[in-house]
Structures are given as C-alpha cells and as structure tokens.
C-alpha positions as CSV (number, residue, x, y, z in Angstrom):
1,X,-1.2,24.8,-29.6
2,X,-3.1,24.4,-26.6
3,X,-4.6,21.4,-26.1
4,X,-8.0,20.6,-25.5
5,X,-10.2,19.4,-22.0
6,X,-11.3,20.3,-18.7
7,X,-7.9,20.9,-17.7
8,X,-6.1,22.9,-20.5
9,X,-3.9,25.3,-19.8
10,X,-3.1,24.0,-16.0
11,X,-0.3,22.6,-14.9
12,X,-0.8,20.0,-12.0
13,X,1.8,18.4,-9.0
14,X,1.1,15.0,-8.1
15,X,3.3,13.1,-5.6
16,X,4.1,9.6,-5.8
17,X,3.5,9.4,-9.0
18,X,5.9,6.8,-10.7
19,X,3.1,4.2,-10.4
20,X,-0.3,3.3,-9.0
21,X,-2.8,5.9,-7.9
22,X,-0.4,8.6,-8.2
23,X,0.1,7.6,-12.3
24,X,-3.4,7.2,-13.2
25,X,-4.5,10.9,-11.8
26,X,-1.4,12.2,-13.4
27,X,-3.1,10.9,-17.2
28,X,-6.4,11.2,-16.5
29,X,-5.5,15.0,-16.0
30,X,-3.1,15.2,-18.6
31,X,-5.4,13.7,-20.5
32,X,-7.8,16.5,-20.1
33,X,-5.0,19.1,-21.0
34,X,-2.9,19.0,-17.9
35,X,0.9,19.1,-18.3
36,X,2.2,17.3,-15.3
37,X,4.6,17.8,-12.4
38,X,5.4,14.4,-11.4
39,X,7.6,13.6,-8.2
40,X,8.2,10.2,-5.9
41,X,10.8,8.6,-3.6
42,X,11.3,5.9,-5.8
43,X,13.2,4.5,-2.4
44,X,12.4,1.4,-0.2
45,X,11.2,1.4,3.4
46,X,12.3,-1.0,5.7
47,X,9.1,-1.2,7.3
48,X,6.4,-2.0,4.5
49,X,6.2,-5.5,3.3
50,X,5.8,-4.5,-0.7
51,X,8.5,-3.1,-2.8
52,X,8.4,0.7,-3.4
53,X,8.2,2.3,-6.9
54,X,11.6,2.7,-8.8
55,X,13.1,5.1,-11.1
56,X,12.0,3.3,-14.0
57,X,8.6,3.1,-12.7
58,X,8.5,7.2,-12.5
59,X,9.7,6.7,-16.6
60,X,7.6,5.3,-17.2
61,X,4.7,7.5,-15.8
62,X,7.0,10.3,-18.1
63,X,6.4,8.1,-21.4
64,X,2.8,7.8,-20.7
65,X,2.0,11.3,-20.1
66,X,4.0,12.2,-23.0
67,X,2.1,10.0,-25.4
68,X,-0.6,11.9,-24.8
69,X,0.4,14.8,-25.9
70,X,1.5,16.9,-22.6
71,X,4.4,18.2,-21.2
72,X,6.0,16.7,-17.9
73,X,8.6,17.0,-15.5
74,X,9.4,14.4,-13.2
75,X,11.8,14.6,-10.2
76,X,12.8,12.1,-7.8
77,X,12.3,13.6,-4.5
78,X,11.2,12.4,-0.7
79,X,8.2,14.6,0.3
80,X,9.7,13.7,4.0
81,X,12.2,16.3,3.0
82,X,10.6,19.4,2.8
83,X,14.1,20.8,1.1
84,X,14.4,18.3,-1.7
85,X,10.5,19.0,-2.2
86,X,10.4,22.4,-2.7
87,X,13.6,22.1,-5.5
88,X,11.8,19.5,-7.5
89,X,8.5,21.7,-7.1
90,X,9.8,24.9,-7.7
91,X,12.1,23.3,-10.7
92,X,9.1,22.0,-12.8
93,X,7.0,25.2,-11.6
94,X,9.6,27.6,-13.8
95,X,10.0,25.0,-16.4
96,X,6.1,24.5,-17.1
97,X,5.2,28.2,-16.2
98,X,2.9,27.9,-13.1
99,X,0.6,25.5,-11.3
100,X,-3.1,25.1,-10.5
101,X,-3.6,21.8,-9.6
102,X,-1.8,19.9,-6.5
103,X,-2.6,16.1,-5.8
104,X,-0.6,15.3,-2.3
105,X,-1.4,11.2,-3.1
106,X,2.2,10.3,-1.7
107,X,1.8,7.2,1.3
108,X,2.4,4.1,2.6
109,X,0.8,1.8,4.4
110,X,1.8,-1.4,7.0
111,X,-0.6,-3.7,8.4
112,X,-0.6,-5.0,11.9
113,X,-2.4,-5.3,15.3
114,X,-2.0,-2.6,18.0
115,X,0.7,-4.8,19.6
116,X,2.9,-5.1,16.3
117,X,3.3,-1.3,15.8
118,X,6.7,-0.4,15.8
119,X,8.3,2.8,16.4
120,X,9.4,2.6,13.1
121,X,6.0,1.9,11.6
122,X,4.7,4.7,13.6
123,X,7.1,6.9,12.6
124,X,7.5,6.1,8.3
125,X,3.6,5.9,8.1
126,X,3.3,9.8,9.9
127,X,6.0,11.7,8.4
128,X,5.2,10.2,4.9
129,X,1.3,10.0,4.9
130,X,0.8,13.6,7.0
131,X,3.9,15.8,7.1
132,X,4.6,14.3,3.7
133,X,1.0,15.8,2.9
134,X,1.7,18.9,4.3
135,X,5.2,19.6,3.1
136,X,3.1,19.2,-0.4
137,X,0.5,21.5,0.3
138,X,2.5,24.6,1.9
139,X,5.4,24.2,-0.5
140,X,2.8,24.8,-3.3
141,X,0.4,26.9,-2.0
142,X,2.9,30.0,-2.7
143,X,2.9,29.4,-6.2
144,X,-1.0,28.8,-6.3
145,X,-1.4,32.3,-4.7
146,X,0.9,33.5,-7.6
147,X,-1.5,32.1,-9.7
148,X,-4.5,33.6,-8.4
149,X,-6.3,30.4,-6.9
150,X,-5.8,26.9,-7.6
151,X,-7.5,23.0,-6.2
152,X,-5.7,20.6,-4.1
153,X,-6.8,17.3,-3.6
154,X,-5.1,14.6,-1.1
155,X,-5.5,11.1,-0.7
156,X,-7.7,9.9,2.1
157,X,-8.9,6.9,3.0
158,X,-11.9,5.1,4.8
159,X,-9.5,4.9,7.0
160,X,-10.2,8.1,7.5
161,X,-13.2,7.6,8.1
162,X,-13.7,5.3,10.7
163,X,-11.5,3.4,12.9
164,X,-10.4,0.7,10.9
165,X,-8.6,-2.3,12.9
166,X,-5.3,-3.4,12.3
167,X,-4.1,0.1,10.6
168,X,-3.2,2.5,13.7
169,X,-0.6,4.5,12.1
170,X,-2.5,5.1,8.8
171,X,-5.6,5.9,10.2
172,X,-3.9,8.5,12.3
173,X,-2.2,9.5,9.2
174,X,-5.4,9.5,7.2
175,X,-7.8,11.2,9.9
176,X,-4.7,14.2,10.8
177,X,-4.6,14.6,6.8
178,X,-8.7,15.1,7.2
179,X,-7.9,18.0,9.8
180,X,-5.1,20.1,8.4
181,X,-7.1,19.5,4.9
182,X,-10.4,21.6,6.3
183,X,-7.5,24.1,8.0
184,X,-6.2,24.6,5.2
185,X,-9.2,25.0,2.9
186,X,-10.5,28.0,5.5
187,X,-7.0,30.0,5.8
188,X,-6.1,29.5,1.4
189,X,-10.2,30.4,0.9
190,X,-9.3,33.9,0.3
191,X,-6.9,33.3,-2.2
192,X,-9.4,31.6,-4.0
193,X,-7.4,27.9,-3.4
194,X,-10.2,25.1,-2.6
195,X,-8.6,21.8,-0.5
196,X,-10.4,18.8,-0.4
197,X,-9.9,15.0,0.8
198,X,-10.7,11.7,-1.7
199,X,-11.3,8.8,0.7
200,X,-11.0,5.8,-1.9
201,X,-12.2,1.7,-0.4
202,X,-9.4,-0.6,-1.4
203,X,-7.8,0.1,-4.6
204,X,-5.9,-2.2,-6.9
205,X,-2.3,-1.4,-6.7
206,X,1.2,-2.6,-5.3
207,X,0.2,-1.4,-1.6
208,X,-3.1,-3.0,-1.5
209,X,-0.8,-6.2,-2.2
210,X,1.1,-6.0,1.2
211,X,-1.8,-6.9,3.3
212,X,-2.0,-10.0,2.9
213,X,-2.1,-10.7,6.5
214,X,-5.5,-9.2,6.7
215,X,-7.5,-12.4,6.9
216,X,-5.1,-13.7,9.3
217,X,-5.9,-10.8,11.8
218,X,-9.5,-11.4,11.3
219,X,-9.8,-14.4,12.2
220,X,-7.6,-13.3,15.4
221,X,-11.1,-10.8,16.3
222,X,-13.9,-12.1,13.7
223,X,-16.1,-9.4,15.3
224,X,-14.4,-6.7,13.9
225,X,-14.4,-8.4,10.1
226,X,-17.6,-6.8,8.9
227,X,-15.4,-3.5,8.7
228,X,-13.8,-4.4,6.2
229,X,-17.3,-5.1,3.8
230,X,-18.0,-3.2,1.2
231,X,-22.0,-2.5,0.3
232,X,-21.4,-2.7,-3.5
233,X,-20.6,-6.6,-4.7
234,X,-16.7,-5.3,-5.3
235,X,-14.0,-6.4,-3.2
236,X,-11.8,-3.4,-4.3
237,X,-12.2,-0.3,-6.9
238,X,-9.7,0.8,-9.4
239,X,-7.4,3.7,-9.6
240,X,-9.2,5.4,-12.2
241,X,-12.3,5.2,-10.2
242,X,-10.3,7.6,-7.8
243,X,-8.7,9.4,-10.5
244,X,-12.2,10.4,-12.0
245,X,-12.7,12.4,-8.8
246,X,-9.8,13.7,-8.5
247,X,-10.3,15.5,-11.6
248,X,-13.6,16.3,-10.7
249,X,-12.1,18.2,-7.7
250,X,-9.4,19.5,-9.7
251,X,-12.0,21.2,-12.5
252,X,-13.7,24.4,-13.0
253,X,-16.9,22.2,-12.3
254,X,-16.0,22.0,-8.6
255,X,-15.3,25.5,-8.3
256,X,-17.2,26.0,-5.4
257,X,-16.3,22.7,-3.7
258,X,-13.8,23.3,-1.0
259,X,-13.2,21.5,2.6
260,X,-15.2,18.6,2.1
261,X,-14.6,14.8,1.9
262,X,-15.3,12.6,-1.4
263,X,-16.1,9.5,-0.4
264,X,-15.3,6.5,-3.4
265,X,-15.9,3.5,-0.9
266,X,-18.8,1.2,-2.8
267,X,-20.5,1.5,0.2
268,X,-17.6,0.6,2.8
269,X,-18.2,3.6,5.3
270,X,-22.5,2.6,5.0
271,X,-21.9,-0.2,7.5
C-alpha cells in the first residue's frame, strides 16, 4: 500500500546522504512518501579539516528512513567517479522502479585566505562540489526522461551568491553549480525536468564545524566581517530549514518552478 504525502509514489536520489543535510532531505521526503536512493563517499579527504561521513553514518540514514515506513537503497559511491555513480544510480533505479526526484547536495568545504589555497584544495572542492554536481544530474536525467519529467534540486550556497572571503574554491564551486543549474533547467525543459539551486546561510552540521578558523581570518581584514552577518538574530539555520525547501522544489506544488534560486539565508545575502 502506497503511502501517503506530497511525495508518494516518487522515488528520490540524494547524494551525500549518510549524514547532515543530505540525511534530513532524504526523511523529510520519505517522510512525505518518498522511497529513497541514498549514496555518499563515506571516504576522508586529506584536505578538509573535519572528518567525513562513514559507512555507519550512511546506516544509519538506512534505519531512519526505514522507520518511517519507505523503502531505500543506499550505495557507497564517489560522485567524483562518474562510473561508480551511475552503478549505484542505475542499481537502486531498477530495484525501486524509477526516479523523480534528484537532490545533488554532495560537497565539501575548506576554509582559508587566497594565499592558503592549495592545489589540492582547489582541486577536491571543484571536482566534488561541481563535476560531482554534474555527474549527479546527467547520470539521472536519462532515467527522469524515462519517467516523463522529474525536479532536481542542488545545494548552493550564499556563497553563491556573493563573493564571500576566505572560501575561493567553494564559491567557485557554488557560483559554476549556479550556471550549469539554469543550463540545465533550459535544455531538460522540454522533457518536462525543472532544475533549481537552494542557497542555505550556515547550517548546523559536521562541515560547518571545520571553520573554526573563521574569526581568526577576520580579524586578519575586519572590513570584510560584516559578510558574514546574518539579518535574522540566528547565527546559523538548521538542516530541516533547507530540507523544507527542498521538498518544496521537489513537489507537485512547484511544478512550474524551474531555473531559479531559493534563497534560505535569514537575511545573509540582504547586507
């Protein structure tokens, strides 16, 4: 028996999804009848300063999902590898019967000045927060065609916004995942596929817990600390603030909604 919600009968993909942002949008969907197609690396990077999500952490996303009621398959896979991707994709597409719903949330993030970016930085924060993106989207827009039309949704940023001090590689990431985001929406429009761009403020999670440094590197150029503000008396949101729009984006309800930018900031991007 079906079950009941703004979602039922979908089936959605979410990357990096064993904890985080990428765990609360995969239950607030499921909990709105959403089975689940859950992947992440579950693998460390040398160059972020706060431990990755593990296998158990992607089990964990599994039991929750299950307790409410939907189905779920959950892969570990690197969306870096386009290869290793598309298996886990195309694996949980036959096993759950289709999909209508893609969430490209997957990303990292490193703080530092202009002058501490590595190569290496440079390089994980790209190919994980913007090919990583797009390996998402075109390995499952096929199977949204199949479907006759579908919503994706990736994870921006404010970063994306404007340009934010003392994250270079991510807000390249964030503003290239803004661009290939409208591209897409206009060439997947006539198969009936809507794209669109969340751009959360700081979120509680693991990541957000890495940048510790960011006072530091204020006081280093105090000018630029007003940036960082946000117009609402919150220092950060949560992650089911974000995952309240994503299933807003995700829904019937947004049905005509397509190449545009949701901004869930309290106010950051005003100033």
């Amino acid at each position: 028996m079906s079950r009941q919600g703004r979602l039922s009968g979908k089936v959605a993909f979410i990357t990096g999804a064993a904890r985080g942002q990428g765990r609360s949008h995969a239950l607030r969907l499921a909990a709105e009848g959403a089975d689940i197609i859950a992947i992440d690396a579950c693998a460390e990077y040398p160059s972020t300063e706060y431990p990755m999500a593990t296998p158990q952490d992607l089990e964990l996303t599994v039991k929750e999902v299950q307790a409410l009621g939907a189905r779920i398959v959950a892969r570990v896979a690197d969306v870096r590898d386009e290869v290793e991707l598309k298996s886990a994709l195309d694996e949980g597409v036959a096993e759950l019967g289709g999909l209508d719903v893609v969430v490209a949330n997957a990303g990292i993030c490193v703080l530092g000045a202009w002058d501490e970016v590595t190569p290496e930085v440079w390089r994980d924060t790209i190919d994980t927060n913007l090919t990583g993106a797009w390996h998402t989207m075109t390995t499952a827009a096929p199977h949204l065609i199949e479907r006759g039309g579908g919503s994706m949704i990736c994870t921006g940023s404010t970063c994306g916004v404007k340009g934010t001090p003392f994250f270079g590689p991510y807000v390249a990431s964030k503003y290239g995942l803004v661009g290939i985001s409208r591209t897409l929406a206009n060439e997947l429009a006539q198969h009936h596929i809507r794209v669109n761009v969340v751009h959360p403020t700081g979120v509680t999670t693991e990541l957000t817990k890495g940048l510790g440094r960011i006072g530091e590197l204020i006081e280093s150029n105090p000018r630029v600390g007003g940036t960082f503000m946000n117009a609402l008396p919150v220092e950060r949101v949560e992650v089911e603030d974000i995952s309240n729009a994503v299933l807003f984006l995700a829904s019937d309800e947004a049905r005509y909604v397509t190449g545009t930018e949701l901004v869930v900031d309290a106010g950051n991007t005003n100033f």
